[in-house]
mmCIF file of C-alpha atoms in Angstrom:
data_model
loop_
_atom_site.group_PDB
_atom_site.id
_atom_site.type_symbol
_atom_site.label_atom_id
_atom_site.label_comp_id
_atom_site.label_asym_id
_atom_site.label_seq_id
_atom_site.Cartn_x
_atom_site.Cartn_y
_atom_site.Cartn_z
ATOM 1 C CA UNK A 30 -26.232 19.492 25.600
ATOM 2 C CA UNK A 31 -28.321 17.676 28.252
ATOM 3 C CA UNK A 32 -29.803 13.968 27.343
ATOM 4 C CA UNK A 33 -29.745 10.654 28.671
ATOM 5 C CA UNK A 34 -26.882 8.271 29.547
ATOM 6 C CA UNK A 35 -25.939 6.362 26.525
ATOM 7 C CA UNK A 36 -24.116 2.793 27.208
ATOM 8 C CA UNK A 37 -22.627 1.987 24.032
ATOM 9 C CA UNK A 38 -22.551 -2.505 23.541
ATOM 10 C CA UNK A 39 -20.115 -3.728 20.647
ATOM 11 C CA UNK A 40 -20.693 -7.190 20.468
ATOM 12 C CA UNK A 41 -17.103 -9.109 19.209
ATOM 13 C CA UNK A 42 -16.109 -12.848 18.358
ATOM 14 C CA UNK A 43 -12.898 -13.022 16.325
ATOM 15 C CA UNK A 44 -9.710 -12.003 16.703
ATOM 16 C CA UNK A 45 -9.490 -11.807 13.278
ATOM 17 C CA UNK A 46 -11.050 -8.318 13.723
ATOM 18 C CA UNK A 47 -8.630 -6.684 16.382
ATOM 19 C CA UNK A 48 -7.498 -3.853 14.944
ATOM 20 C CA UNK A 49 -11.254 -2.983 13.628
ATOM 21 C CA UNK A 50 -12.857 -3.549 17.667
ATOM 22 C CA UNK A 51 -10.016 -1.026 18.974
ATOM 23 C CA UNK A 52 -10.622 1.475 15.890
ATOM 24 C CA UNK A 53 -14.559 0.591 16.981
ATOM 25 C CA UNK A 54 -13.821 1.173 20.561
ATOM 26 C CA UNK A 55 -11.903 4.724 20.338
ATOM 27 C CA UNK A 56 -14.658 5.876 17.981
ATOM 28 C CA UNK A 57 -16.482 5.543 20.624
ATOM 29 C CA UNK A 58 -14.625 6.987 23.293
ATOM 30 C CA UNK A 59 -13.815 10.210 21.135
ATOM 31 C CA UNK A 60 -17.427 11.188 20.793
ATOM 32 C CA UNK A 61 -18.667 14.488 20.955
ATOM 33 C CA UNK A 62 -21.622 13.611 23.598
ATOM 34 C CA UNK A 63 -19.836 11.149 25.696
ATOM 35 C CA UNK A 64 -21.069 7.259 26.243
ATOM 36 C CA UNK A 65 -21.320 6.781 29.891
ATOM 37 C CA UNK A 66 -19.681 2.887 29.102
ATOM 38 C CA UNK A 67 -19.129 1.333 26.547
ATOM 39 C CA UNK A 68 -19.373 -2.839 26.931
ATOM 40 C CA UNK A 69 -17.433 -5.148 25.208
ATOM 41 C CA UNK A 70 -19.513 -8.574 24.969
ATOM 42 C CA UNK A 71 -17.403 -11.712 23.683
ATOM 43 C CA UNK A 72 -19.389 -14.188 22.363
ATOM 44 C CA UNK A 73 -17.766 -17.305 23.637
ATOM 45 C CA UNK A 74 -14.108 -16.657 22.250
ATOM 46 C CA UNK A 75 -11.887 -17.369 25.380
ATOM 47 C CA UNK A 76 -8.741 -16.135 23.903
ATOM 48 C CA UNK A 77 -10.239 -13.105 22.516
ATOM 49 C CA UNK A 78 -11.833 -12.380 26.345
ATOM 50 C CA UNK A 79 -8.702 -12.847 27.846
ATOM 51 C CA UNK A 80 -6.744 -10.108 25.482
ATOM 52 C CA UNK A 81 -9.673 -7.672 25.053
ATOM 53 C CA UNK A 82 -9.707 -7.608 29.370
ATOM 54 C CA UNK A 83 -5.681 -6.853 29.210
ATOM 55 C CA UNK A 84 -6.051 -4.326 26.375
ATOM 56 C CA UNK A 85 -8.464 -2.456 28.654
ATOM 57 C CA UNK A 86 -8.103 -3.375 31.925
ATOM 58 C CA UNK A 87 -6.683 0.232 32.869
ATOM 59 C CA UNK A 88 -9.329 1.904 30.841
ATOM 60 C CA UNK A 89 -12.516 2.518 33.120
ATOM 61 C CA UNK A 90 -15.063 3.716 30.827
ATOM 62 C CA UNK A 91 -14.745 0.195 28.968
ATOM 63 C CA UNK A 92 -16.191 -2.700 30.387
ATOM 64 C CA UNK A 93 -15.495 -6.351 28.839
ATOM 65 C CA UNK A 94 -18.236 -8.878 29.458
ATOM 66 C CA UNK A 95 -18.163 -12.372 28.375
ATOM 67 C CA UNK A 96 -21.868 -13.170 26.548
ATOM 68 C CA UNK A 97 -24.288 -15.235 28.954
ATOM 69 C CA UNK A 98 -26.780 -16.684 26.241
ATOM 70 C CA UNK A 99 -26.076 -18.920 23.357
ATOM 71 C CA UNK A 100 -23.899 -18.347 21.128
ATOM 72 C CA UNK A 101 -24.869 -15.316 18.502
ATOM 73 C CA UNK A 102 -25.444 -11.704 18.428
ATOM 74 C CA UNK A 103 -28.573 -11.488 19.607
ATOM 75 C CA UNK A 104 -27.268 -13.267 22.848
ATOM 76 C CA UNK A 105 -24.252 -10.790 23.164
ATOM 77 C CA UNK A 106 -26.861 -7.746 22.674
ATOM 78 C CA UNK A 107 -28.789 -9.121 25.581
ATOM 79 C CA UNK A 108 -26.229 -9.395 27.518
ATOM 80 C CA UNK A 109 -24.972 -6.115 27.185
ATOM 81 C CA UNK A 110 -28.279 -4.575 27.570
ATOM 82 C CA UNK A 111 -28.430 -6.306 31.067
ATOM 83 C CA UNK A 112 -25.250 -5.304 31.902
ATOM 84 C CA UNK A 113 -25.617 -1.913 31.288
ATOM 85 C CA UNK A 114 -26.288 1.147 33.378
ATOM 86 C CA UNK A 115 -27.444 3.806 30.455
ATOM 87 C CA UNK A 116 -31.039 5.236 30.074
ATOM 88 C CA UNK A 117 -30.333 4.424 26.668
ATOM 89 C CA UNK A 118 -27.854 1.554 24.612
ATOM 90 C CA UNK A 119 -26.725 2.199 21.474
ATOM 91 C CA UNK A 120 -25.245 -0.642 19.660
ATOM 92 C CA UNK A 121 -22.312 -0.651 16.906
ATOM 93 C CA UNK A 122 -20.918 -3.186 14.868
ATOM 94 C CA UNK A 123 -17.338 -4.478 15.558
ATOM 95 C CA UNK A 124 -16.012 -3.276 11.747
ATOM 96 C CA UNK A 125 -17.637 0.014 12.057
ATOM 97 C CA UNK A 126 -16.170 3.527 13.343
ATOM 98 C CA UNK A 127 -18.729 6.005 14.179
ATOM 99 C CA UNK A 128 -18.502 10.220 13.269
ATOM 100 C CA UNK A 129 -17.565 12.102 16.218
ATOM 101 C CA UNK A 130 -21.306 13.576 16.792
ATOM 102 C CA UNK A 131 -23.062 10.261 16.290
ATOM 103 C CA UNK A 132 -23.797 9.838 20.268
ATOM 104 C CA UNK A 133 -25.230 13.491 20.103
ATOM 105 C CA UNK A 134 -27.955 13.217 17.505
ATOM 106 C CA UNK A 135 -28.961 9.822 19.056
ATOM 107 C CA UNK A 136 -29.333 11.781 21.955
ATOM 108 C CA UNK A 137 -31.619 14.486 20.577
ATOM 109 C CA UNK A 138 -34.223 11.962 19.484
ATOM 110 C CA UNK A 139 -34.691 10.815 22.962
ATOM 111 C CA UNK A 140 -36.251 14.470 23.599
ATOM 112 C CA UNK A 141 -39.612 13.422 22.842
ATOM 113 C CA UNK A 142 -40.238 10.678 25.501
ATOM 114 C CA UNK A 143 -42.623 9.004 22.789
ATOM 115 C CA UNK A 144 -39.025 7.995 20.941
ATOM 116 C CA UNK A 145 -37.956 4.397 21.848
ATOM 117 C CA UNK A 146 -35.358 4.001 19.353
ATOM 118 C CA UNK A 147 -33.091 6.251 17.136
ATOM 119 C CA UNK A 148 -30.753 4.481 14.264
ATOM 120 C CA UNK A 149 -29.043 5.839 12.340
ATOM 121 C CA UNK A 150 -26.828 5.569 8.225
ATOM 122 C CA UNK A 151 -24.010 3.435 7.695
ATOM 123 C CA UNK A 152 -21.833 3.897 5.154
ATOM 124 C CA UNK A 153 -19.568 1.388 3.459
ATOM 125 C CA UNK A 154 -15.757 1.027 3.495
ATOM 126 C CA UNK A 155 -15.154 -1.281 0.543
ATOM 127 C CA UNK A 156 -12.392 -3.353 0.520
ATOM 128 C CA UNK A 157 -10.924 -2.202 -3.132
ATOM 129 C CA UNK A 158 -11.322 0.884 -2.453
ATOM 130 C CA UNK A 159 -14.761 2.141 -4.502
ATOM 131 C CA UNK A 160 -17.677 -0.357 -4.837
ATOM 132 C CA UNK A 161 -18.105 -3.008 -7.307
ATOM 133 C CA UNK A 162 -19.823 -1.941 -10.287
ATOM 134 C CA UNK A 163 -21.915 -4.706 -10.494
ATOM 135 C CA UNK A 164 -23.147 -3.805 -7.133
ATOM 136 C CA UNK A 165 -26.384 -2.081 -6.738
ATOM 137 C CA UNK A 166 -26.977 0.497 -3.959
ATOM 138 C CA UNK A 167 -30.435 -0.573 -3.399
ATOM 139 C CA UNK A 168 -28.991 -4.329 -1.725
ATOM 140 C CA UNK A 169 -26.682 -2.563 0.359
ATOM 141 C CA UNK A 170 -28.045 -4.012 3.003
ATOM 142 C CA UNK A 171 -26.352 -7.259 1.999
ATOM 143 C CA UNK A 172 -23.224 -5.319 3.474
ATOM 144 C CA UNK A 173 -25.038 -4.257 6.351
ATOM 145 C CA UNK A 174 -24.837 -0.451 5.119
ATOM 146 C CA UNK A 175 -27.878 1.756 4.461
ATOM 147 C CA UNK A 176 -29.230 1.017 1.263
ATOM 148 C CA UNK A 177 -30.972 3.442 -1.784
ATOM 149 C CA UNK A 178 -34.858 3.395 -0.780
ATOM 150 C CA UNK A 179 -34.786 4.244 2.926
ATOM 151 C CA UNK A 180 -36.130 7.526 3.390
ATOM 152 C CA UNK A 181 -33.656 10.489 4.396
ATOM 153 C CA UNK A 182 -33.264 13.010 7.039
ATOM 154 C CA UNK A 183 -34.828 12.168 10.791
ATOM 155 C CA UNK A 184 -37.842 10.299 9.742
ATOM 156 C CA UNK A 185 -39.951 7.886 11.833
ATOM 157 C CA UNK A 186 -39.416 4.154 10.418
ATOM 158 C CA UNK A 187 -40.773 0.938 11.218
ATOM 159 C CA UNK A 188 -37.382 -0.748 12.152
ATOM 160 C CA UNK A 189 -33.692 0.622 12.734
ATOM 161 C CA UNK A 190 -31.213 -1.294 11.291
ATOM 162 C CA UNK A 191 -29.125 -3.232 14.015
ATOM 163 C CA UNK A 192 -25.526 -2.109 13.547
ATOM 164 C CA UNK A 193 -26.331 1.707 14.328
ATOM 165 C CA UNK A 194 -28.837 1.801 16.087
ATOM 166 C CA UNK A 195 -29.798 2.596 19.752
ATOM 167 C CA UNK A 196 -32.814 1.869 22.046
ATOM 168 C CA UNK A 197 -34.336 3.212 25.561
ATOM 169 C CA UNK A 198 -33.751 0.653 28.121
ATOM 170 C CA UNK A 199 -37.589 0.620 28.807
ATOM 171 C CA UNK A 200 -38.110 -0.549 24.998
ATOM 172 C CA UNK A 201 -36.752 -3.936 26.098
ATOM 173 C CA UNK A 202 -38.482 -3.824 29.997
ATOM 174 C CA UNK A 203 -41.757 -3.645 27.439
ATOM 175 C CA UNK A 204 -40.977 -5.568 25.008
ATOM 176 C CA UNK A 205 -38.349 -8.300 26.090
ATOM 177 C CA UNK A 206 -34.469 -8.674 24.023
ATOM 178 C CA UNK A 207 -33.424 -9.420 20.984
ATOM 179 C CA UNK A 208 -34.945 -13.233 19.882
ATOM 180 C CA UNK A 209 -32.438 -15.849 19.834
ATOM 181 C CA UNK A 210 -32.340 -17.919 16.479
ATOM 182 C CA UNK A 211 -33.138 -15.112 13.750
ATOM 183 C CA UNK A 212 -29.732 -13.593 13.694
ATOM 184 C CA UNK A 213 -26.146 -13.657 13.109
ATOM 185 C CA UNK A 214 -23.703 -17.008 14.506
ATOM 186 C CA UNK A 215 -20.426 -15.985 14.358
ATOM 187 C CA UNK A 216 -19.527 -17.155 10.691
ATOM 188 C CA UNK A 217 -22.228 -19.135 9.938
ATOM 189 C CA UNK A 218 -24.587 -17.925 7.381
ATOM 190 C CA UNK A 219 -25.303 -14.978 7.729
ATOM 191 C CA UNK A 220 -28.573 -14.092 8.690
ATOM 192 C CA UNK A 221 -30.508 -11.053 9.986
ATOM 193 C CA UNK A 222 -33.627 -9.263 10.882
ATOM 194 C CA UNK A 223 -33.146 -9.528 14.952
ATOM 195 C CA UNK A 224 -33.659 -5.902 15.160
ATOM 196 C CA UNK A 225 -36.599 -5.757 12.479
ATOM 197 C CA UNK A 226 -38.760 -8.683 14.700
ATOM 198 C CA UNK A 227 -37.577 -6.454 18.116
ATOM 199 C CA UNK A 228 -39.188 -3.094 16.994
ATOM 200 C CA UNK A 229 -42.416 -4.646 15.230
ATOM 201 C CA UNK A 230 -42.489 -6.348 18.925
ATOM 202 C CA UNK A 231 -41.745 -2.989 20.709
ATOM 203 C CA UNK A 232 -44.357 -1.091 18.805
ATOM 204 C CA UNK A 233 -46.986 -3.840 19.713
ATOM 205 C CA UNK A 234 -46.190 -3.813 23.149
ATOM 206 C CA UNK A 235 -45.834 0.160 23.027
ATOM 207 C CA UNK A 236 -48.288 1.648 20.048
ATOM 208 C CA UNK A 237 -47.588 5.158 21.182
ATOM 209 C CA UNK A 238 -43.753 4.207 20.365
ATOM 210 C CA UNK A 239 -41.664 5.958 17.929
ATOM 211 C CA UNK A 240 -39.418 5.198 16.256
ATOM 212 C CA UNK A 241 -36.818 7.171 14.266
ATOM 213 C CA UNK A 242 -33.419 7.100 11.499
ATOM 214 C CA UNK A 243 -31.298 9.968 12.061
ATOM 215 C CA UNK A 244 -28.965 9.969 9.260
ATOM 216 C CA UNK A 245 -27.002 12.451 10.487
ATOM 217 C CA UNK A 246 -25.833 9.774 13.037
ATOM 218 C CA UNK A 247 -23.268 8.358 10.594
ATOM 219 C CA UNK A 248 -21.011 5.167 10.851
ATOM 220 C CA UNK A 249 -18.591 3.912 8.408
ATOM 221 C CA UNK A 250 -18.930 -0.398 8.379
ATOM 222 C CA UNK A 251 -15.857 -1.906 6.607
ATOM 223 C CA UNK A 252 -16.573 -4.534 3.993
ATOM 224 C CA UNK A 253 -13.913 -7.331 3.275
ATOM 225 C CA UNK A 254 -12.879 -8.397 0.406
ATOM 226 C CA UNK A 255 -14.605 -11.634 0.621
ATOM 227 C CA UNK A 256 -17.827 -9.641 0.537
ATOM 228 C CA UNK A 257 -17.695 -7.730 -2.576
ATOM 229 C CA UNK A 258 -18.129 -11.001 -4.465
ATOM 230 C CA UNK A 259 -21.535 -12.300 -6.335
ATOM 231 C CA UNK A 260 -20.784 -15.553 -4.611
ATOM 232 C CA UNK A 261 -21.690 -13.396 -0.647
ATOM 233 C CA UNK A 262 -24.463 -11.743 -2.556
ATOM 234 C CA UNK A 263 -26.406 -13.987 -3.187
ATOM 235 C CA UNK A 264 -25.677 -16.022 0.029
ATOM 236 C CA UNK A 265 -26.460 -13.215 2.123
ATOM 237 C CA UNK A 266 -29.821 -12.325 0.078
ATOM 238 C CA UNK A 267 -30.915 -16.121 0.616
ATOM 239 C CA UNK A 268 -30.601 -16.148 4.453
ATOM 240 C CA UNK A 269 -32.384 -12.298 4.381
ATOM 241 C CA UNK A 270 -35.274 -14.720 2.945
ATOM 242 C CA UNK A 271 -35.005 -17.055 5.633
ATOM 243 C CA UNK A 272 -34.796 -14.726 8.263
ATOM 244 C CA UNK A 273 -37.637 -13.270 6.870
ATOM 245 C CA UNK A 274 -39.765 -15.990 7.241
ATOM 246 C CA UNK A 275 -38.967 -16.234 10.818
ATOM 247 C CA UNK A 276 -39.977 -12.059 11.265
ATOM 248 C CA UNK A 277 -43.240 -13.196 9.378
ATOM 249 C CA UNK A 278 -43.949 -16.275 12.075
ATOM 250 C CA UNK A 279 -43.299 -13.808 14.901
ATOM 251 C CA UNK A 280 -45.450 -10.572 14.368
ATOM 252 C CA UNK A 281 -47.049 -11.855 11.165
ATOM 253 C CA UNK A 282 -46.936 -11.349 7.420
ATOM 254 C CA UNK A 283 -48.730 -7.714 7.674
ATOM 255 C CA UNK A 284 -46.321 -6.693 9.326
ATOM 256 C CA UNK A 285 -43.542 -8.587 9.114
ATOM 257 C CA UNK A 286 -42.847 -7.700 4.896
ATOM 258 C CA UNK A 287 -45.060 -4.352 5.241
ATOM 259 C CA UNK A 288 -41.564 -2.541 4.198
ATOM 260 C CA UNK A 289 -40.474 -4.890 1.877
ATOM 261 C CA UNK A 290 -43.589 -4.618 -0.313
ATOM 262 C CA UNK A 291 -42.572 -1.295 -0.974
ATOM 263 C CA UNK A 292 -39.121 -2.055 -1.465
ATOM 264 C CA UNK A 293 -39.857 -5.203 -3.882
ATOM 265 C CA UNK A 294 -42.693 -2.974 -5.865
ATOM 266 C CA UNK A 295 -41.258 0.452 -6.057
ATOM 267 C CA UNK A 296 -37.665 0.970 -5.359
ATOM 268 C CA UNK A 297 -36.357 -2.550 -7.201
ATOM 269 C CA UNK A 298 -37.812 -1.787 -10.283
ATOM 270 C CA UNK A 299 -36.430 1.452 -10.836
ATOM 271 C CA UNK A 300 -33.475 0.336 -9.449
ATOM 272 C CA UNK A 301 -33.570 -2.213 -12.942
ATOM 273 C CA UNK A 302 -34.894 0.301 -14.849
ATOM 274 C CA UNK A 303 -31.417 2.897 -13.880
ATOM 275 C CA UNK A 304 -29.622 0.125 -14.404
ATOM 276 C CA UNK A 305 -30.517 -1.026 -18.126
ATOM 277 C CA UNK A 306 -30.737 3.416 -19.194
ATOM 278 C CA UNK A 307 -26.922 2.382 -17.825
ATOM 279 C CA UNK A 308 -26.667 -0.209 -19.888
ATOM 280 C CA UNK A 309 -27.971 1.504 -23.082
ATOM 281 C CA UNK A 310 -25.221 4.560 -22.316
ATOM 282 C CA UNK A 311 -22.917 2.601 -22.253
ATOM 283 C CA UNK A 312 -22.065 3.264 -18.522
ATOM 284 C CA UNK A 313 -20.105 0.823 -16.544
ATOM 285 C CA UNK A 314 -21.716 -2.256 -14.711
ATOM 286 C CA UNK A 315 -25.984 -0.807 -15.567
ATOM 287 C CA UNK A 316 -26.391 -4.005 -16.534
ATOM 288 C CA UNK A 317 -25.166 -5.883 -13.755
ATOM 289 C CA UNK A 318 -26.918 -4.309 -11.589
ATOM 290 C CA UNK A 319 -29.675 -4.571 -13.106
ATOM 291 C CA UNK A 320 -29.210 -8.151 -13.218
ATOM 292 C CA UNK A 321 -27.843 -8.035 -9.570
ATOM 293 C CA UNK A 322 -31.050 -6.601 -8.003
ATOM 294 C CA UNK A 323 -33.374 -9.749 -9.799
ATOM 295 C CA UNK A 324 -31.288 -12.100 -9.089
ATOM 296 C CA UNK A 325 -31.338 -10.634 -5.443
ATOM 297 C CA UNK A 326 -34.596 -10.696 -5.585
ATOM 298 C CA UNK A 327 -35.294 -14.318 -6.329
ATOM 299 C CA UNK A 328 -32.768 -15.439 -4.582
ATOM 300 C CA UNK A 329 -34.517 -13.965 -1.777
ATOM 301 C CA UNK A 330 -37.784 -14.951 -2.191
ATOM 302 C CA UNK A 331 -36.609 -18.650 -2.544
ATOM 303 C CA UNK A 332 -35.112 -18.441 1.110
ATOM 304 C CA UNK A 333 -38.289 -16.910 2.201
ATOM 305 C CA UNK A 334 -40.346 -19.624 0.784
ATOM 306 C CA UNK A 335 -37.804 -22.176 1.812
ATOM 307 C CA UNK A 336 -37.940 -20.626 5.474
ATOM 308 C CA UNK A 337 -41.698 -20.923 5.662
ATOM 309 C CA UNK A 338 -41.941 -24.089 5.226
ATOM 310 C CA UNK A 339 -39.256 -24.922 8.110
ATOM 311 C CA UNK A 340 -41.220 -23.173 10.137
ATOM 312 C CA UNK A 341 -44.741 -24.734 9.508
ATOM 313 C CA UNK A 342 -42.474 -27.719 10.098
ATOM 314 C CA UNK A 343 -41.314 -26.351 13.167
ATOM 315 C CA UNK A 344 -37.308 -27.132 11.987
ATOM 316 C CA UNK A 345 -36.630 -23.271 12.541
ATOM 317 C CA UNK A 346 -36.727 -21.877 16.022
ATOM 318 C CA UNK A 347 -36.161 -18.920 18.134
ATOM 319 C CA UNK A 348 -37.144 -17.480 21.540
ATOM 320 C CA UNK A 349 -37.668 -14.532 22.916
ATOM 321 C CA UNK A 350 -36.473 -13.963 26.348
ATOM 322 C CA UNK A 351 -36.894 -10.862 29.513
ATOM 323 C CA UNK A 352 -33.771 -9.072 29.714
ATOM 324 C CA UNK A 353 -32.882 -10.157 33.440
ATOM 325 C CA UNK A 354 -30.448 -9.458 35.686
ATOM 326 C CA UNK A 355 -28.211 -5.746 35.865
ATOM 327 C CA UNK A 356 -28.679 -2.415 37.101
ATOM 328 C CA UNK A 357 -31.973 -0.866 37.105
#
């Protein structure tokens, strides 16, 4: 099929994951509709640099980049984004393998020039084998996965999600990168919602822009060990709440939680309501889940409210920069 050029970034920081950036990387490069690159950006891990250019040194079609920004992954997107040559960049997380025909229905979006972004599902790879039962599938966004609530099939959205997920390169000329300050810092905590403030910042910018999720265009992420615990939860669900509050400083509280008011009013609830009929049948974990999702929830909305006052304080900041530099 015809399309656009597709650079693919994977942005990497640990050697700790080396096996999971080559399985990453030869996802890539067995793809049905072929990347035209994919970019390797190192977010300020000499060593790791240093090995990832030997590993691939004799491999042209994969380019490894050291990020230019601050440290984080919205940095190491940039980067990669200005570094690229693609009409469009998808991005994939370093843990995650992608289907064979993932490139191709990102591609097929891109027919209607009105699309500026295609994402697409992830899937999790637990650790133990099966997921927790505790573990509700409406928070698994905590694992960076698609979660129960988003809408199926190839339906226009008001954000991807950032680990699958793909972008024309004019979406950033109109827009600007990802902001520096909401995301992910290596290990630090770990928030999110880069690529939620980006496309409520695209679609100002652009209001004829659409956006889609594919979920045909499947990845599977990997989830440690580490991360099928309570204790990562509720950590994770806390700095969603912070993050939050940044999103809702940026573009606004409209805006900013329009998707979440659904998600809080009608997809929680009978997420809680499955999980106590579980409960009452006997059926294992209903009621932790149930007791999963409100504790998510106010765990949460404490880190939003805690966020929003940092920020009327002005203790929380983040910029939002041009993507400069790289072909054109």
């Amino acid at each position: 099929m015809s399309g656009p050029d597709i650079s693919v970034v994977i942005c990497v920081y640990t050697e700790d994951r080396w096996e999971d950036i080559l399985a990453a990387v030869s996802s890539v490069r067995a793809q049905s509709y072929p990347a035209r690159e994919t970019l390797l950006v190192v977010d300020h891990n000499a060593a790791l640099l240093d090995r990832l250019a030997k590993e691939y040194k004799e491999v042209a079609d994969v380019r490894v980049l050291a990020n230019e920004g601050p440290r984080g992954l919205s940095a190491g997107r940039n980067t990669g984004i200005a570094a690229s040559y693609g009409e469009v960049i998808a991005f994939l997380d370093d843990d995650a393998v992608a289907e064979r025909d993932w490139l191709r229905h990102f591609a097929a979006g891109y027919a209607d020039p009105k699309v500026m972004a295609v994402g697409g599902r992830t899937l999790p790879i637990w650790a133990s084998g099966r997921r927790p039962a505790w573990f509700p599938a409406e928070f698994d966004w905590v694992v960076g996965c698609t979660y129960k609530g988003l809408p199926e099939g190839r339906v226009r959205v008001r954000n991807v999600l950032g680990g699958n997920a793909s972008f024309r390169r004019t979406a950033f000329d109109a827009a600007g990168g990802f902001a520096t300050g909401i995301g992910r810092d290596g290990d630090k905590r770990p928030l999110g919602c880069e690529e939620t403030e980006l496309c409520i910042r695209l679609t100002r910018a652009r209001p004829d822009a659409v956006l889609l999720i594919d979920d045909r265009a499947v990845i599977h992420h990997r989830v440690p060990e580490a991360r099928e615990h309570f204790g990562y939860f509720r950590t994770r669900a806390y700095a969603e709440g912070l993050s939050k509050a940044l999103v809702a400083r940026s573009v606004g509280a409209d805006k900013g939680l329009e998707s979440e008011r659904r998600y809080a009013t009608r997809v929680l609830p009978a997420g809680v309501v499955r999980g106590l009929r579980d409960a009452v049948l006997a059926r294992p974990g209903g009621a932790g889940r149930a007791g999963a999702i409100v504790a998510g929830v106010l765990t949460a909305a404490g880190g939003y409210v805690v966020g929003s006052v940092r920020t009327r304080k002005g203790d929380a900041t983040f910029q939002v920069a041009p993507i400069e530099g790289g072909p054109r």
